[in-house]
Amino acid sequence: MILVNKETKVIVQGATGKMGAAHTKRMIDYGTKVVAGVTPGKGGETIHGVPVYDTVAEAVRATGADCSVSFVPPYLALDGGCEAIEAGVGLVCVITEGIPPNDTAKLVAEAKRKGTQLVGPNCPGIISPGASLIGILPGNIFKPGKIGMISRSGTLTYEIALALSENGQGQSTCVGIGGDPVKGMGNLELLSMFNDDPGTELIVLIGEIGGTAEEEAAAYIKKNIRKPVVAYIAGQTAPPGKRMGHAGAVIEGGKGTAESKMKAFKEVGIEVAVTPIEVVELVNKASKQLVSK
Amino acid sequence: MNLYEYEAKEIFADYGITIPPGVRITKPEQLAAIHFGYPLTLKCQVLTGGRGKAGGIKFGKDLKDAQALAKDLLQLSIKGIKTDSLLVEPKVAIAKELYLAVTLDRSRGCPIFIASAEGGVEIESSGKVVTMPIPYPFHPYVARELAKQLGLSKKVLNKVADIATKLYQCYDEMDLDLAEINPLVITEGDDVLALDGKIIVNDDSIDRHPEFQGWEKDHLAGLSDREARAKMLGLNLVELDGNIGILCNGAGLTMATMDMVKYFGGEPANFLDVGGGSDKDKTLFALDIVNENPDVKVILLNILGGITACDEVAGALIEFIKQNPHRQMVVRLRGNNQDKAAQMLAESGLKLIPDLETAVKEAVAKSKSNASTKEVAKV
């Protein structure tokens, strides 16, 4: 597994809000070590048995937390993200959707400067099944196993993970990198981490229209990745020039089509599923080849 | 949100970027009160590109000529979008045209300057485009470096660098997706001014800008009536030419469902992400707006409720079916409280299909059948 494990100590920023509170409970129920909540002005309270602090720095000092998951509202998310980075947590995962991209670009710059791992924003979070759940993913869908997943989409990840789990193909870690045009960790960093992770045998990469991240991933895989990769791209029927739900899912000036991405993968010998269900077939096929090796 | 040229220029002017004097008119008669002298430039204000090529910019040599041109231009539609008004400016004596823009570079994850020493019509075809990442925090030396790379010197270098700095400040403070000046002109007297301006305001940022409140409804060009109404309610609807109405939760899953419909031989009528789905009213509105499309033969609802409770979605569905008993529906619901939802739906004559592929095939079959839509769907 990568990024998060049983030992990961998690702070929830915005833990007392409606969404933050609900998911704090879900994370605790899953077995995640949630050590603190942070809501300015609510220091001293508790949420689902977890102490709440006014600042991230204070929470980190008191608990030794190494990860923060943020439910902070969009226009405060840059501030909250910078606070977590400055407080020294190594991993910041931003769930919040609708953050102005200029704020995200600044947050990404701050994370780079400090060497902080940033996941998201506009993402469902990270799960290492059976060990730790960070964010809003439905834990019951995921099963422990050897597939590493990287995805730009939340519910599509659940759909594919569900199909994999039901077919006995568990996951080492699933990372929702988010649907925004600018984000923290991308395909390349995560591919590299999965490649080095002894618990991961096979990587599933779920992309969608918009940008060139999948084309870049294809070139990177060819050069650097030893493990089999199965890809799926959503938006094969999306019309150009229209934003498809995610801020980053748009074909602009003829760039970012599903066709271009699928072609890029196929050209370097990566299997590309046409439907989410076909991902399972391709994973089964790749697993058999691994065994026969 | 795309802004009109005249709005973009007013914002640029607020940031100290020089623009030509201009008056916006909606009737040819208003030209008589304008005293810039002739020739005059008349420019269609329309929320789309390709205006020059479509004949949306004309030069009037005297009042009579300008009024005749204005009459035609005010009736001009460009790419199906009506002209809102005309911007009238004196014709500028141009020595050189540049291109200058600030936008977000998704690969680099930061804003960039895009500039060219050959401004004018089509930046895409120019071979001399300079792109420069804008570091955070920003310092004006980046803009000077940009001006240098454009081959500028002396007074003009400083003036262009100054405008680039102001354009970035405008982009940053106003939360824009794009701030573009094309052309940025150098006049025969070495003045530098924004002859045209384009601004796209970032949609997620509008709520923190009081100056843009209430603007959205007047800037929805390019959307169908239903798409515009959905947008005003915070739903992302994209209409297509097919006959299978699609509602899902999550953008990726919605796209994947569209793709599967097409893969199994059907034609999607729309993309509609209903989001979390726990909001019953929003789900009901989403169902209604898809239902309104006369091309839709069958609605495929695909909800994978990780967190979303299926019974809440079922509640909205039952209400919809009560109001629209003849609508053909295929419902795929999976997740929390799925059994409860199945029971609720059974009473309304709707079967719940847990498997996505089965549901998609079912919807495709229904979209092709000649069965009367008056028959309540029973699958």
XYZ file of C-alpha atoms in Angstrom:
672
model
C 0.000 0.000 0.000
C 1.023 3.589 -0.549
C 0.371 6.963 1.140
C -1.793 5.693 4.025
C -1.685 2.618 6.288
C -2.888 1.428 9.709
C -0.431 3.755 11.463
C -1.452 6.945 9.641
C -2.662 9.493 12.181
C -5.293 11.727 10.672
C -6.569 15.202 11.447
C -9.920 16.227 10.009
C -10.085 19.913 9.076
C -13.683 21.058 9.189
C -14.599 18.092 11.408
C -17.556 19.827 13.026
C -19.295 20.777 9.792
C -22.137 18.600 8.510
C -20.072 16.721 5.950
C -16.891 16.717 8.025
C -18.691 15.259 11.047
C -20.467 12.549 9.052
C -17.260 11.392 7.411
C -15.218 11.651 10.597
C -17.587 9.030 11.994
C -17.329 6.877 8.876
C -13.532 7.024 8.942
C -13.425 6.082 12.633
C -15.875 3.216 12.022
C -13.638 1.971 9.220
C -10.685 1.810 11.589
C -8.800 4.925 10.481
C -6.735 6.475 13.261
C -8.535 9.806 13.443
C -6.646 11.644 16.189
C -8.054 15.158 16.010
C -10.496 17.524 14.444
C -9.772 21.167 13.674
C -12.372 23.911 13.613
C -11.355 27.471 14.514
C -13.342 28.575 17.561
C -14.356 25.065 18.597
C -11.140 24.069 20.366
C -11.822 22.015 23.499
C -14.940 20.348 22.114
C -15.046 16.761 20.911
C -16.562 15.192 17.796
C -17.369 11.470 17.865
C -14.989 11.132 20.782
C -12.126 12.916 19.015
C -10.678 16.144 20.469
C -11.206 19.321 18.434
C -8.494 22.006 18.216
C -8.566 25.593 16.996
C -5.471 25.274 14.831
C -3.737 22.513 12.905
C -0.399 23.341 14.549
C -1.910 22.749 17.975
C -3.518 19.485 16.833
C -0.231 18.238 15.370
C 1.692 19.119 18.549
C -0.840 17.308 20.705
C -1.290 14.193 18.576
C 1.712 13.780 16.290
C -0.629 13.561 13.293
C 1.007 13.031 9.912
C -1.980 13.499 7.613
C -4.773 16.014 7.255
C -8.002 15.533 5.373
C -9.828 18.764 4.586
C -13.570 19.418 4.342
C -13.000 23.169 4.612
C -15.412 25.212 2.393
C -14.085 26.199 -1.066
C -13.116 29.810 -0.387
C -11.332 28.912 2.858
C -9.607 25.815 1.484
C -6.401 27.599 0.409
C -6.015 29.023 3.900
C -6.741 25.653 5.521
C -4.408 23.821 3.158
C -1.552 26.251 3.818
C -2.158 25.902 7.545
C -1.792 22.114 7.325
C 1.312 22.361 5.130
C 2.901 24.854 7.510
C 2.015 22.689 10.538
C 4.192 19.982 9.018
C 1.815 17.127 8.167
C 3.352 15.152 5.326
C 0.126 14.386 3.500
C -2.761 16.775 2.859
C -5.877 15.420 1.190
C -8.444 18.017 0.087
C -11.958 16.668 -0.492
C -13.613 20.053 -1.103
C -15.143 20.691 -4.533
C -15.443 24.116 -6.136
C -12.163 25.692 -5.034
C -11.165 28.527 -7.405
C -8.362 27.108 -9.588
C -6.137 30.098 -8.831
C -6.330 29.184 -5.149
C -5.478 25.584 -5.963
C -2.484 26.685 -8.042
C -1.205 28.630 -5.005
C -1.800 25.656 -2.722
C 0.079 23.381 -5.129
C 2.982 25.869 -5.155
C 3.055 25.931 -1.329
C 2.966 22.124 -1.106
C 5.857 21.851 -3.574
C 7.894 24.386 -1.641
C 7.465 22.446 1.613
C 7.682 18.984 0.040
C 4.182 18.113 1.256
C 2.203 15.414 -0.556
C -1.057 17.013 -1.701
C -3.957 14.878 -2.952
C -6.989 16.567 -4.521
C -8.842 18.853 -4.400
C -12.299 17.768 -5.553
C -11.462 14.152 -4.801
C -13.016 11.277 -2.843
C -9.803 10.632 -0.911
C -7.512 7.647 -0.401
C -8.176 4.129 0.801
C -5.836 1.301 1.676
C -8.559 -1.325 2.123
C -8.614 -2.920 5.553
C -6.067 -0.425 6.882
C -7.074 3.180 6.453
C -9.746 5.284 4.803
C -9.109 9.000 4.287
C -12.014 10.958 2.832
C -15.463 9.999 1.633
C -15.000 6.709 -0.216
C -17.533 4.022 0.744
C -15.290 1.575 2.603
C -17.501 -1.479 2.145
C -16.950 -1.496 -1.641
C -13.197 -1.950 -1.372
C -11.374 -5.178 -0.481
C -7.717 -5.696 0.419
C -5.617 -6.979 -2.455
C -2.866 -6.202 -4.914
C -4.326 -3.707 -7.369
C -3.284 -0.082 -7.148
C -5.885 2.362 -8.466
C -5.471 5.968 -9.600
C -8.601 7.861 -10.620
C -9.913 11.308 -11.551
C -13.473 10.336 -10.670
C -15.207 9.350 -7.423
C -18.259 7.271 -8.248
C -16.574 5.753 -11.296
C -13.826 4.525 -8.964
C -16.499 2.958 -6.756
C -18.084 1.310 -9.785
C -14.827 -0.240 -10.932
C -13.625 -1.124 -7.411
C -16.965 -2.802 -6.744
C -16.682 -4.887 -9.894
C -13.074 -5.789 -9.047
C -13.891 -6.684 -5.430
C -16.810 -8.872 -6.495
C -14.458 -10.722 -8.820
C -11.948 -11.380 -6.089
C -9.568 -8.649 -7.216
C -8.798 -6.604 -4.111
C -6.899 -3.342 -3.961
C -3.677 -2.266 -2.267
C -4.491 1.450 -2.329
C -6.964 3.529 -4.330
C -6.183 7.195 -4.781
C -8.765 9.669 -6.050
C -6.628 12.426 -7.539
C -9.635 14.644 -8.234
C -11.491 16.127 -11.168
C -10.061 19.649 -11.196
C -7.763 21.015 -13.908
C -5.077 21.842 -11.359
C -4.357 19.383 -8.607
C -1.789 18.008 -6.229
C -0.338 14.567 -6.908
C -0.929 13.300 -10.406
C -0.582 10.082 -12.350
C 3.199 10.147 -12.612
C 4.015 10.396 -8.901
C 1.460 7.740 -8.029
C 2.502 5.375 -10.817
C 6.032 5.624 -9.489
C 4.895 4.915 -5.900
C 2.839 1.908 -6.976
C 5.746 0.661 -9.045
C 7.941 0.680 -5.933
C 5.273 -0.754 -3.630
C 5.804 -4.492 -3.003
C 2.099 -4.870 -2.127
C 0.971 -3.752 -5.586
C 1.135 -6.130 -8.552
C -0.997 -4.345 -11.075
C -2.160 -0.772 -11.634
C -5.563 0.430 -12.828
C -5.557 3.986 -14.152
C -8.937 5.675 -14.587
C -8.788 8.830 -16.635
C -11.290 11.072 -18.335
C -11.432 13.708 -21.043
C -9.608 17.028 -20.633
C -5.948 17.948 -20.401
C -3.050 15.709 -21.328
C -2.365 13.864 -18.050
C -3.170 10.446 -19.567
C -0.960 11.013 -22.599
C 1.861 11.992 -20.240
C 1.137 8.901 -18.125
C 1.356 6.645 -21.186
C 4.811 7.957 -22.060
C 5.907 7.670 -18.431
C 4.666 4.087 -18.105
C 6.537 3.026 -21.198
C 9.753 4.401 -19.784
C 9.476 3.662 -16.070
C 6.797 1.200 -15.019
C 7.488 -2.517 -14.791
C 4.048 -3.591 -13.541
C 1.078 -4.206 -15.833
C -1.298 -1.258 -16.225
C -4.949 -1.367 -17.283
C -6.499 1.928 -18.322
C -10.026 3.238 -18.726
C -11.050 6.646 -20.063
C -14.483 8.148 -19.415
C -16.030 10.598 -21.860
C -15.748 8.788 -25.184
C -19.082 10.321 -26.208
C -18.519 13.776 -24.715
C -18.983 16.676 -27.155
C -16.103 19.164 -27.554
C -16.171 22.480 -25.724
C -18.584 21.341 -23.000
C -17.571 20.932 -19.384
C -18.747 17.508 -18.243
C -19.377 17.960 -14.532
C -15.784 18.028 -13.378
C -14.087 21.389 -13.836
C -11.248 19.612 -15.647
C -13.364 17.414 -17.924
C -13.542 19.428 -21.119
C -12.208 19.004 -24.640
C -10.609 22.329 -25.579
C -9.285 23.270 -28.995
C -9.448 19.623 -30.094
C -7.215 18.562 -27.175
C -8.075 16.167 -24.369
C -10.299 13.713 -26.255
C -10.845 10.169 -24.983
C -9.716 8.948 -28.392
C -6.317 10.631 -28.068
C -5.810 9.205 -24.577
C -6.858 5.678 -25.500
C -4.592 5.809 -28.514
C -1.655 7.001 -26.392
C -2.092 4.031 -24.053
C -2.542 1.493 -26.828
C 0.536 2.759 -28.635
C 2.722 1.840 -25.673
C 1.047 -1.544 -25.240
C -1.283 -0.684 -22.355
C -4.633 -2.486 -22.341
C -7.545 -0.051 -22.496
C -11.033 -1.079 -21.363
C -13.981 0.230 -23.377
C -16.457 -0.105 -20.475
C -15.889 -0.010 -16.711
C -16.891 -3.691 -16.560
C -14.228 -4.608 -19.097
C -11.596 -3.351 -16.643
C -12.257 -6.518 -14.623
C -11.701 -8.759 -17.658
C -8.445 -7.018 -18.507
C -7.278 -7.190 -14.899
C -8.085 -10.920 -14.802
C -6.150 -11.424 -18.009
C -3.136 -9.468 -16.729
C -3.213 -11.348 -13.404
C -3.129 -14.699 -15.191
C -0.134 -13.560 -17.176
C 1.582 -12.514 -13.947
C 0.952 -15.918 -12.417
C 2.250 -17.750 -15.476
C 5.419 -15.707 -15.328
C -18.736 32.972 -17.507
C -17.741 34.722 -20.734
C -17.923 38.501 -20.672
C -18.630 40.863 -23.552
C -15.744 42.822 -25.004
C -17.035 46.092 -23.564
C -17.255 44.547 -20.086
C -13.764 43.071 -20.337
C -12.371 46.425 -21.435
C -14.031 48.253 -18.542
C -12.388 45.803 -16.149
C -9.011 46.201 -17.893
C -9.367 49.972 -17.619
C -10.001 49.612 -13.885
C -6.587 47.937 -13.671
C -4.924 50.792 -15.516
C -4.644 49.105 -18.897
C -5.161 51.680 -21.632
C -8.184 51.069 -23.852
C -9.499 53.204 -26.724
C -12.442 55.492 -25.963
C -15.682 53.679 -26.738
C -19.460 53.903 -26.569
C -21.865 50.964 -26.550
C -24.994 51.378 -28.675
C -28.120 49.331 -29.257
C -29.694 51.535 -31.977
C -28.134 53.074 -35.137
C -29.604 56.505 -34.205
C -27.321 56.673 -31.172
C -24.363 57.149 -33.535
C -25.341 60.786 -34.135
C -24.392 61.628 -30.558
C -20.893 60.137 -30.848
C -18.142 62.629 -31.683
C -14.987 60.551 -32.141
C -14.689 61.681 -35.771
C -14.545 59.281 -38.725
C -13.727 56.578 -39.667
C -15.406 54.752 -36.782
C -15.002 51.104 -35.775
C -18.246 49.219 -35.148
C -17.930 45.906 -33.355
C -20.624 43.343 -32.598
C -20.838 42.489 -28.917
C -21.440 38.769 -28.974
C -20.450 35.946 -26.622
C -18.497 33.886 -29.134
C -15.231 33.948 -31.024
C -14.641 34.269 -34.769
C -16.333 37.658 -34.914
C -13.964 39.242 -37.412
C -14.246 36.371 -39.873
C -18.041 36.393 -39.587
C -18.155 40.058 -40.607
C -18.887 41.365 -37.117
C -16.423 44.273 -37.334
C -16.954 47.145 -39.791
C -15.563 50.616 -40.349
C -17.966 53.494 -41.026
C -16.580 56.350 -43.160
C -19.283 58.841 -42.209
C -22.470 58.980 -40.138
C -24.759 57.742 -42.895
C -22.440 54.845 -43.752
C -21.967 53.981 -40.047
C -25.726 53.957 -39.409
C -26.346 51.633 -42.341
C -23.607 49.294 -41.116
C -24.896 49.460 -37.534
C -28.376 48.460 -38.667
C -26.991 45.304 -40.309
C -24.559 44.465 -37.520
C -27.224 44.700 -34.815
C -29.172 41.979 -36.626
C -26.168 39.731 -37.149
C -25.966 36.320 -35.479
C -22.553 34.735 -35.167
C -22.441 30.950 -34.749
C -26.133 31.135 -33.916
C -25.621 33.671 -31.142
C -27.366 37.029 -31.426
C -25.493 40.303 -31.289
C -26.270 42.073 -28.016
C -25.077 45.575 -28.940
C -22.282 47.384 -30.777
C -19.120 48.859 -29.365
C -18.192 52.032 -31.247
C -14.592 53.270 -31.148
C -12.434 55.632 -33.225
C -10.249 53.780 -35.740
C -6.730 53.478 -34.315
C -3.559 53.994 -36.380
C -1.692 50.749 -35.716
C 2.084 50.333 -35.998
C 2.254 46.787 -34.603
C -0.110 44.179 -33.198
C 0.743 41.834 -30.319
C -1.096 39.059 -28.523
C -1.118 38.854 -24.728
C -3.024 36.551 -22.401
C -2.950 35.025 -18.934
C -4.547 31.643 -18.395
C -4.149 28.481 -16.375
C -1.741 25.817 -17.571
C -3.164 22.546 -16.324
C -0.019 20.502 -16.992
C 2.236 22.887 -15.104
C -0.412 23.587 -12.469
C 0.116 27.332 -12.538
C -0.942 30.407 -14.523
C 1.036 31.269 -17.642
C 1.564 34.219 -19.923
C 0.919 33.481 -23.567
C 2.212 36.176 -25.885
C 3.106 36.710 -29.489
C 4.756 39.487 -31.423
C 2.238 38.700 -34.155
C -1.170 39.591 -32.737
C -4.348 39.848 -34.679
C -6.648 37.144 -35.825
C -5.468 33.623 -35.132
C -2.923 33.075 -32.415
C -3.050 29.296 -32.938
C -1.473 29.603 -36.367
C 1.277 31.978 -35.295
C 4.680 30.377 -35.071
C 6.076 32.923 -32.664
C 4.133 32.195 -29.489
C 5.957 32.689 -26.197
C 4.638 30.912 -23.093
C 5.971 31.698 -19.659
C 4.941 30.103 -16.327
C 4.014 32.699 -13.711
C 5.617 31.810 -10.370
C 3.781 32.356 -7.096
C 4.270 34.811 -5.538
C 4.354 36.988 -8.665
C 6.920 39.715 -9.287
C 6.868 42.112 -12.252
C 10.294 41.002 -13.533
C 8.479 38.015 -15.076
C 6.504 40.446 -17.237
C 9.686 42.278 -18.278
C 11.280 38.975 -19.233
C 8.197 38.237 -21.334
C 8.387 41.610 -23.109
C 12.070 40.988 -23.771
C 11.298 37.609 -25.334
C 8.802 39.311 -27.629
C 11.714 41.253 -29.062
C 10.561 44.601 -27.668
C 12.869 47.369 -26.504
C 13.046 50.862 -25.030
C 9.827 52.565 -23.926
C 7.589 49.939 -25.531
C 9.246 47.129 -23.572
C 8.391 48.832 -20.293
C 4.869 49.685 -21.408
C 4.072 46.136 -22.505
C 5.643 44.702 -19.339
C 3.506 47.057 -17.291
C 0.355 45.922 -19.093
C 1.314 42.262 -18.642
C 1.761 42.870 -14.916
C -1.634 44.547 -14.701
C -3.236 41.793 -16.746
C -1.908 39.185 -14.316
C -3.144 41.216 -11.327
C -6.554 41.418 -12.972
C -6.526 37.652 -13.699
C -5.565 36.855 -10.126
C -7.795 39.272 -8.220
C -10.876 38.797 -10.382
C -10.482 34.976 -10.435
C -10.432 34.624 -14.212
C -9.981 31.547 -16.356
C -8.735 33.767 -19.157
C -7.658 37.387 -19.531
C -6.802 38.032 -23.166
C -5.856 41.095 -25.215
C -5.855 40.415 -28.939
C -4.643 42.580 -30.399
C -2.566 44.583 -28.001
C -1.560 47.395 -30.315
C 1.428 49.651 -30.461
C 0.304 52.880 -32.100
C 2.342 55.013 -34.431
C 3.017 57.236 -31.417
C 4.383 54.270 -29.383
C 1.332 54.111 -27.145
C 0.245 50.612 -26.138
C -3.449 49.873 -25.851
C -5.893 46.971 -25.645
C -7.872 47.108 -28.867
C -9.886 44.017 -28.011
C -10.476 42.219 -24.728
C -11.731 38.839 -23.677
C -12.450 37.692 -20.146
C -13.717 34.356 -18.880
C -14.616 34.519 -15.201
C -14.089 31.264 -13.328
C -17.537 29.843 -12.553
C -16.556 28.518 -9.123
C -15.327 31.977 -8.090
C -18.353 34.089 -8.977
C -19.874 33.814 -5.496
C -16.949 35.623 -3.906
C -17.163 38.555 -6.317
C -20.005 40.908 -5.420
C -19.390 42.775 -8.700
C -20.509 39.703 -10.693
C -23.620 38.855 -8.696
C -26.627 38.431 -10.949
C -24.512 38.476 -14.137
C -24.792 34.803 -14.972
C -28.286 34.855 -16.438
C -27.193 37.464 -19.020
C -24.077 35.546 -19.998
C -25.380 32.085 -20.828
C -24.783 32.144 -24.580
C -24.308 28.772 -26.211
C -26.567 26.939 -23.755
C -29.996 25.539 -24.553
C -32.914 26.776 -22.479
C -32.874 23.616 -20.388
C -29.084 23.735 -19.959
C -29.329 27.351 -18.809
C -32.067 26.575 -16.291
C -30.127 23.602 -14.953
C -27.022 25.770 -14.599
C -28.905 28.399 -12.613
C -29.832 25.631 -10.168
C -26.276 24.358 -9.900
C -26.763 21.272 -12.091
C -24.484 20.454 -14.983
C -26.632 19.439 -17.956
C -25.177 18.899 -21.424
C -27.703 18.043 -24.123
C -26.918 15.705 -27.022
C -28.859 14.407 -30.017
C -29.957 10.969 -28.778
C -33.108 9.636 -27.117
C -31.890 8.051 -23.881
C -32.078 10.531 -21.017
C -29.297 9.909 -18.504
C -29.088 10.821 -14.842
C -26.221 9.652 -12.671
C -24.303 10.661 -9.596
C -20.739 11.737 -10.212
C -19.259 13.218 -13.395
C -17.040 10.246 -14.260
C -19.808 7.702 -13.786
C -22.191 9.824 -15.850
C -19.709 9.978 -18.726
C -19.031 6.242 -18.410
C -22.779 5.548 -18.532
C -23.128 7.671 -21.691
C -20.222 5.797 -23.223
C -21.804 2.438 -22.386
C -25.125 3.503 -23.886
C -23.334 4.320 -27.110
C -21.223 1.148 -26.949
C -24.337 -1.024 -26.695
C -25.942 0.715 -29.662
C -27.984 3.478 -28.041
C -27.783 7.264 -28.288
C -27.488 9.398 -25.135
C -29.791 12.437 -25.019
C -27.827 14.209 -22.344
C -25.206 14.278 -19.616
C -26.624 15.081 -16.200
C -24.790 14.628 -12.937
C -27.244 14.912 -10.042
C -24.414 14.920 -7.528
C -24.835 13.449 -4.074
C -28.491 12.722 -4.748
C -29.612 12.961 -1.150
C -31.330 16.241 -1.985
C -34.758 15.028 -3.068
C -35.899 18.312 -4.641
C -32.774 18.566 -6.766
C -33.134 14.968 -7.949
C -36.771 15.628 -8.806
C -35.861 18.770 -10.751
C -33.182 16.804 -12.587
C -35.702 14.125 -13.550
C -38.173 16.781 -14.690
C -35.703 18.629 -16.874
C -34.596 15.444 -18.650
C -38.236 14.465 -19.011
C -39.000 17.805 -20.691
C -36.764 16.979 -23.650
C -39.211 15.798 -26.339
C -36.563 13.555 -27.923
C -36.229 11.422 -24.809
C -37.859 7.990 -25.145
C -36.494 6.422 -22.008
C -34.751 7.704 -18.891
C -31.834 5.731 -17.513
C -31.128 6.529 -13.894
C -27.826 5.182 -12.624
C -27.023 5.845 -8.988
C -24.165 4.114 -7.241
C -24.846 5.159 -3.684
C -21.675 4.883 -1.735
C -22.819 7.524 0.644
C -26.037 8.428 -1.102
C -28.893 6.520 0.473
C -30.789 4.659 -2.243
C -34.090 4.988 -0.433
C -33.868 8.774 -0.626
C -33.329 8.599 -4.375
C -36.250 6.173 -4.534
C -38.396 8.763 -2.759
C -37.756 11.305 -5.514
C -38.358 8.665 -8.168
C -41.708 7.645 -6.748
C -42.875 11.232 -6.732
C -41.717 11.647 -10.331
C -43.530 8.476 -11.427
C -46.725 9.677 -9.758
C -46.565 12.824 -11.883
C -45.369 11.028 -15.020
C -46.909 7.560 -14.976
C -46.256 6.951 -18.676
C -42.578 7.677 -18.728
C -40.373 4.712 -19.653
C -37.715 4.307 -16.988
C -34.773 2.053 -16.314
C -33.465 2.336 -12.779
C -30.124 1.101 -11.617
C -29.602 1.715 -7.929
C -26.840 0.220 -5.923
C -25.546 0.965 -2.453
C -26.829 1.872 0.996
C -30.430 0.861 1.744
C -30.739 -0.749 -1.652
C -33.269 -3.354 -0.485
C -35.511 -0.755 1.065
C -35.374 1.246 -2.174
C -36.242 -1.855 -4.219
C -39.306 -2.468 -2.097
C -40.446 1.157 -2.344
C -40.035 1.143 -6.126
C -41.790 -2.191 -6.615
C -44.957 -0.600 -5.303
C -44.689 2.027 -8.071
C -44.292 -0.662 -10.712
C -40.575 -0.029 -11.158
C -37.990 -2.736 -10.954
C -34.583 -1.952 -9.643
C -31.664 -3.349 -11.640
C -28.481 -3.642 -9.595
C -26.193 -4.500 -12.521
C -25.022 -1.575 -14.666
C -24.499 -3.434 -17.922
C -27.938 -5.079 -17.725
C -29.523 -1.687 -17.035
C -27.785 -0.013 -19.971
C -28.795 -2.799 -22.378
C -32.360 -2.570 -21.116
C -32.446 1.188 -21.727
C -31.032 0.766 -25.230
C -33.658 -1.875 -26.037
C -36.446 0.401 -24.815
C -35.111 3.341 -26.815
C -35.462 1.254 -29.972
C -38.781 -0.402 -29.291
C -41.946 0.957 -30.838
C -43.904 0.319 -27.693
C -46.118 3.189 -26.750
C -44.642 5.349 -24.055
C -48.058 5.230 -22.442
C -47.337 1.758 -21.186
C -45.830 1.918 -17.729
C -42.366 0.454 -17.854
C -42.196 -2.932 -16.251
C -38.894 -4.682 -16.613
